XYZ file of C-alpha atoms in Angstrom:
340
model
C 71.643 -37.532 3.901
C 71.150 -35.792 0.397
C 68.698 -37.306 -2.050
C 67.209 -36.329 -5.449
C 64.037 -36.913 -7.276
C 62.286 -36.030 -10.485
C 59.299 -34.619 -8.720
C 58.938 -33.423 -5.286
C 55.272 -33.272 -4.321
C 54.528 -30.847 -1.436
C 51.272 -32.095 0.346
C 50.159 -35.689 0.955
C 46.334 -35.318 0.934
C 44.295 -36.995 -1.692
C 45.427 -34.694 -4.579
C 49.234 -35.044 -3.941
C 48.974 -38.909 -3.179
C 46.934 -39.510 -6.474
C 49.410 -37.629 -8.535
C 52.307 -39.305 -7.026
C 50.862 -42.658 -7.998
C 50.321 -41.674 -11.437
C 53.664 -40.062 -12.113
C 55.349 -43.303 -10.570
C 53.266 -45.309 -12.969
C 55.111 -43.475 -15.900
C 58.462 -44.357 -14.315
C 59.303 -41.099 -12.745
C 61.187 -40.985 -9.487
C 58.936 -39.073 -6.736
C 59.071 -38.011 -3.245
C 56.031 -36.711 -1.273
C 56.628 -34.124 1.494
C 53.811 -34.243 4.090
C 52.817 -33.412 7.622
C 50.128 -35.696 8.302
C 48.250 -33.820 10.835
C 47.811 -31.040 8.380
C 45.552 -33.052 6.108
C 42.420 -31.538 7.511
C 40.219 -32.292 4.512
C 41.450 -35.642 3.297
C 41.777 -37.218 6.600
C 38.385 -36.387 8.029
C 36.366 -36.511 4.540
C 33.468 -38.822 4.076
C 34.786 -39.910 0.721
C 31.309 -39.965 -0.906
C 31.286 -40.328 -4.536
C 28.122 -39.035 -6.075
C 27.326 -38.027 -9.824
C 24.151 -36.288 -9.016
C 24.743 -33.160 -6.860
C 22.989 -30.137 -5.418
C 19.355 -29.199 -4.812
C 18.882 -28.921 -8.475
C 20.163 -32.513 -9.330
C 22.894 -31.252 -11.365
C 24.941 -33.908 -13.368
C 28.468 -33.257 -11.845
C 31.074 -31.702 -13.953
C 32.617 -33.914 -16.686
C 30.742 -36.835 -15.224
C 31.246 -39.412 -17.841
C 34.891 -39.079 -18.241
C 35.417 -38.442 -14.366
C 33.589 -41.628 -13.263
C 35.082 -43.646 -16.022
C 38.595 -42.801 -14.908
C 37.835 -43.115 -11.192
C 36.320 -46.721 -11.546
C 39.568 -47.742 -13.381
C 42.130 -46.072 -11.191
C 41.095 -46.943 -7.581
C 40.368 -50.767 -8.316
C 43.811 -50.964 -10.113
C 45.571 -49.378 -7.263
C 43.896 -51.785 -4.828
C 45.075 -54.683 -6.923
C 48.768 -53.522 -7.220
C 48.932 -52.534 -3.446
C 46.923 -55.472 -2.265
C 44.438 -53.233 -0.338
C 40.746 -52.504 0.008
C 39.738 -48.750 0.232
C 37.234 -48.263 -2.868
C 33.663 -49.409 -2.551
C 31.046 -48.927 -5.266
C 27.849 -48.398 -3.393
C 24.156 -47.527 -3.990
C 22.876 -44.145 -3.249
C 19.460 -43.054 -2.419
C 18.387 -39.433 -2.638
C 15.298 -38.910 -0.459
C 13.125 -36.139 -1.480
C 12.049 -34.208 1.520
C 9.519 -31.875 -0.016
C 7.073 -31.629 -3.000
C 9.228 -29.034 -4.409
C 12.235 -31.199 -4.453
C 10.258 -33.781 -6.263
C 8.895 -31.404 -8.704
C 12.573 -30.162 -9.585
C 13.526 -33.593 -10.368
C 10.405 -34.436 -12.416
C 11.262 -31.329 -14.640
C 14.565 -32.774 -15.285
C 13.810 -36.419 -15.495
C 13.171 -36.599 -19.239
C 16.749 -35.479 -20.136
C 18.838 -38.275 -21.666
C 22.016 -37.584 -19.786
C 20.360 -38.803 -16.489
C 19.422 -42.215 -17.864
C 22.590 -44.122 -17.034
C 23.051 -42.501 -13.554
C 19.676 -42.745 -11.806
C 16.083 -43.747 -11.611
C 13.148 -42.500 -9.476
C 10.532 -44.564 -7.444
C 7.927 -44.327 -4.833
C 8.458 -46.750 -2.072
C 8.537 -47.244 1.770
C 12.115 -46.942 3.295
C 12.459 -48.132 6.914
C 13.160 -45.301 9.368
C 12.965 -42.371 6.830
C 10.395 -39.865 5.886
C 10.259 -40.578 2.182
C 6.756 -39.663 1.138
C 7.775 -37.764 -1.915
C 9.917 -40.535 -3.388
C 13.476 -41.766 -3.725
C 15.961 -41.131 -6.516
C 18.359 -44.262 -6.803
C 21.731 -43.087 -7.994
C 24.134 -45.540 -9.793
C 27.829 -45.297 -10.431
C 28.539 -43.710 -6.970
C 30.168 -45.117 -3.794
C 32.709 -44.291 -1.267
C 36.480 -44.043 -0.771
C 38.148 -44.727 2.404
C 40.307 -41.812 2.020
C 42.291 -42.404 5.304
C 42.918 -46.029 4.425
C 43.964 -44.999 0.853
C 46.573 -42.341 2.163
C 47.924 -44.764 4.622
C 48.413 -47.562 2.155
C 49.994 -45.133 -0.466
C 52.423 -43.765 2.217
C 53.549 -47.247 2.946
C 54.314 -47.942 -0.651
C 55.710 -44.849 -2.175
C 58.569 -42.644 -1.171
C 57.727 -39.914 1.314
C 58.943 -37.893 4.176
C 56.788 -36.961 7.132
C 57.671 -33.527 7.757
C 56.441 -29.889 7.449
C 57.149 -28.020 4.294
C 59.034 -24.842 5.281
C 59.405 -22.199 2.272
C 62.541 -20.948 3.773
C 64.316 -24.165 2.915
C 63.410 -23.937 -0.791
C 66.210 -22.732 -3.123
C 64.660 -22.269 -6.546
C 67.955 -21.328 -8.126
C 69.701 -24.608 -7.274
C 66.429 -26.672 -7.479
C 66.794 -27.886 -3.905
C 64.484 -28.242 -0.867
C 66.887 -28.629 2.159
C 68.935 -31.666 1.308
C 66.571 -32.760 -1.552
C 67.396 -31.991 -5.206
C 64.464 -32.091 -7.579
C 63.720 -31.515 -11.281
C 60.300 -30.355 -10.619
C 58.197 -29.382 -7.629
C 54.389 -29.613 -7.406
C 52.362 -27.773 -4.706
C 49.468 -29.804 -3.523
C 48.802 -28.252 -0.173
C 45.192 -27.697 -0.164
C 44.110 -24.618 1.682
C 47.408 -24.334 3.335
C 48.688 -23.190 -0.119
C 47.463 -19.804 1.098
C 50.618 -19.565 3.348
C 53.039 -20.515 0.364
C 54.290 -17.427 -1.571
C 54.871 -19.080 -4.586
C 51.182 -18.833 -5.686
C 48.493 -16.140 -5.218
C 46.776 -16.824 -1.862
C 43.368 -15.866 -3.192
C 43.399 -18.777 -5.608
C 42.262 -21.201 -2.862
C 39.165 -20.435 -0.739
C 39.099 -22.475 2.510
C 35.793 -23.962 3.103
C 35.187 -25.510 6.522
C 32.895 -28.650 6.692
C 31.626 -30.374 9.842
C 30.407 -33.967 10.130
C 28.846 -35.806 13.111
C 28.769 -39.595 13.899
C 25.780 -41.172 15.156
C 24.527 -44.612 16.424
C 21.087 -45.603 15.530
C 20.121 -49.138 16.663
C 16.960 -49.501 14.741
C 18.289 -48.215 11.531
C 19.665 -50.940 9.157
C 20.458 -49.110 6.017
C 23.495 -50.190 3.749
C 23.060 -47.421 0.981
C 24.391 -43.963 1.310
C 21.313 -41.802 1.902
C 21.104 -38.068 0.781
C 18.551 -35.559 1.829
C 18.996 -32.394 3.882
C 22.328 -34.196 5.038
C 24.039 -37.102 3.948
C 23.988 -40.413 6.140
C 26.706 -42.765 5.479
C 26.823 -46.160 7.146
C 30.083 -47.450 8.392
C 29.010 -50.545 10.498
C 27.427 -51.627 13.722
C 24.597 -49.186 13.324
C 26.967 -46.256 13.156
C 26.631 -43.539 10.592
C 28.366 -40.392 9.460
C 26.097 -37.302 8.837
C 27.045 -34.155 7.142
C 28.064 -31.865 5.897
C 28.178 -28.166 6.479
C 29.770 -25.465 4.457
C 31.437 -22.405 5.952
C 33.542 -20.495 3.344
C 36.708 -18.475 4.330
C 37.012 -20.231 7.557
C 40.164 -22.381 8.061
C 40.043 -23.347 11.706
C 39.261 -27.001 12.217
C 37.602 -26.613 15.660
C 33.997 -28.274 15.721
C 31.171 -25.807 16.246
C 28.360 -26.425 18.550
C 26.065 -24.525 16.375
C 26.928 -26.512 13.314
C 26.508 -29.767 15.334
C 22.929 -28.642 16.242
C 22.275 -27.609 12.593
C 23.395 -31.144 11.444
C 21.069 -32.718 14.174
C 18.040 -30.775 13.249
C 18.491 -31.436 9.506
C 18.860 -35.084 10.317
C 15.554 -35.076 12.311
C 13.783 -33.726 9.209
C 14.323 -37.047 7.358
C 15.031 -39.709 9.955
C 12.052 -40.939 12.113
C 14.267 -42.993 14.465
C 16.047 -42.070 17.756
C 19.776 -41.617 17.530
C 22.842 -40.621 19.687
C 25.725 -38.473 18.685
C 28.996 -40.045 19.444
C 31.524 -37.900 17.624
C 31.872 -34.490 15.877
C 34.747 -33.405 13.807
C 35.712 -30.665 11.176
C 37.797 -30.191 8.131
C 38.695 -27.651 5.589
C 38.428 -28.196 1.852
C 40.362 -26.148 -0.789
C 37.911 -24.720 -2.967
C 38.051 -22.159 -5.887
C 35.909 -19.278 -7.042
C 34.477 -21.103 -9.972
C 34.574 -24.622 -8.246
C 37.067 -26.031 -10.689
C 40.502 -27.461 -9.869
C 43.631 -25.310 -10.555
C 46.389 -26.992 -12.486
C 49.383 -25.468 -14.126
C 52.831 -24.053 -13.919
C 54.423 -20.810 -12.312
C 54.966 -17.841 -14.653
C 58.486 -17.308 -13.694
C 59.672 -20.817 -12.854
C 58.810 -23.508 -15.383
C 59.729 -26.397 -12.928
C 57.170 -25.122 -10.354
C 53.663 -26.397 -10.577
C 50.424 -26.297 -8.651
C 47.820 -29.038 -8.461
C 44.962 -28.205 -6.072
C 41.394 -26.905 -5.488
C 39.615 -30.221 -5.851
C 37.043 -29.307 -3.222
C 34.397 -31.511 -1.994
C 34.473 -33.766 -4.922
C 38.158 -34.753 -4.521
C 37.331 -38.577 -4.361
C 35.981 -38.624 -7.832
C 37.835 -35.903 -9.335
C 41.471 -36.741 -8.403
C 42.286 -39.542 -10.806
C 40.728 -37.567 -13.799
C 42.475 -34.365 -12.954
C 45.858 -36.056 -12.016
C 45.826 -37.818 -15.499
C 45.362 -34.307 -17.316
C 48.356 -32.902 -15.076
C 50.519 -35.980 -15.874
C 49.904 -35.588 -19.676
C 50.630 -31.897 -19.453
C 53.898 -32.365 -17.280
C 55.318 -35.242 -19.301
C 53.826 -35.007 -22.667
C 53.412 -31.331 -23.170
C 49.580 -31.614 -23.720
C 47.733 -28.339 -22.938
C 45.621 -28.341 -19.881
C 41.742 -27.971 -20.401
C 41.145 -24.303 -20.243
C 38.552 -24.697 -17.333
C 41.359 -26.226 -15.187
C 44.318 -24.225 -16.207
C 45.895 -21.778 -13.872
C 46.145 -19.351 -16.809
C 42.337 -18.576 -16.320
C 43.096 -16.477 -13.498
């Protein structure tokens, strides 16, 4: 059966789904094409939202704008779809060494950190926290799997694999679907799509374990050598590893051991590993998203490269993409495909 749409969105991970929602909010017809088992990043991601990142306590890129947009977008979608998937949540960054503490103290005076975090010395049950704790505000977690499932139940989609051979750019058709625009949101699998240069996206494999720790009763997300994310009944997700230029999703015994050893550096309690899985993030050489339009085809677009910060970045980046596509507003240079 033939159908037509304003925007055909290829890829139903977090990027494609947020973009579909924002286009639909502007009154556009959309159709999302997705093979769910290929969402190797979105469906296994922890969805942690954290404005203070890395070993040097860097305030995340465009933090003020990104977090303002995120805290508006997800609750609004929850309300409109009568669902729950976004949870603001406290984050505790545990300093594991005196060196980490010194790095933070050298930055603590900077005004930009004031509304995001504060430092304290205190006991923390079950953890080795001799060097203090950074309490981080405005963070939380997105249940990405619940978000994607809810969106797919409320917005037009087809659960099938995208096959480039079925795309006819001259007639603006994909199989039996006519479209005005097509947006490629395939994550690291864009590397198999000849419309755009495969080298734009760098696959970055990440691995997580899940543990049971009966003596640990912590509700905050804890960060240290690894993140420790509670998800009920004394169970916690622990991650994450980073292996660039690897696109297989098979969990590695070596990475599992690495996560266990790092966890033991900060957690004093006994635990049991109950699960281990892997996903592949779409990253870029400069760690910025890639948005833009094909040089030859003005109706072919890319929306990709959100990396490990997709949960926080997606609403902000999609807003810029929608303004560009519908209102002709130029994309910020640091996100524009043209920078390559």
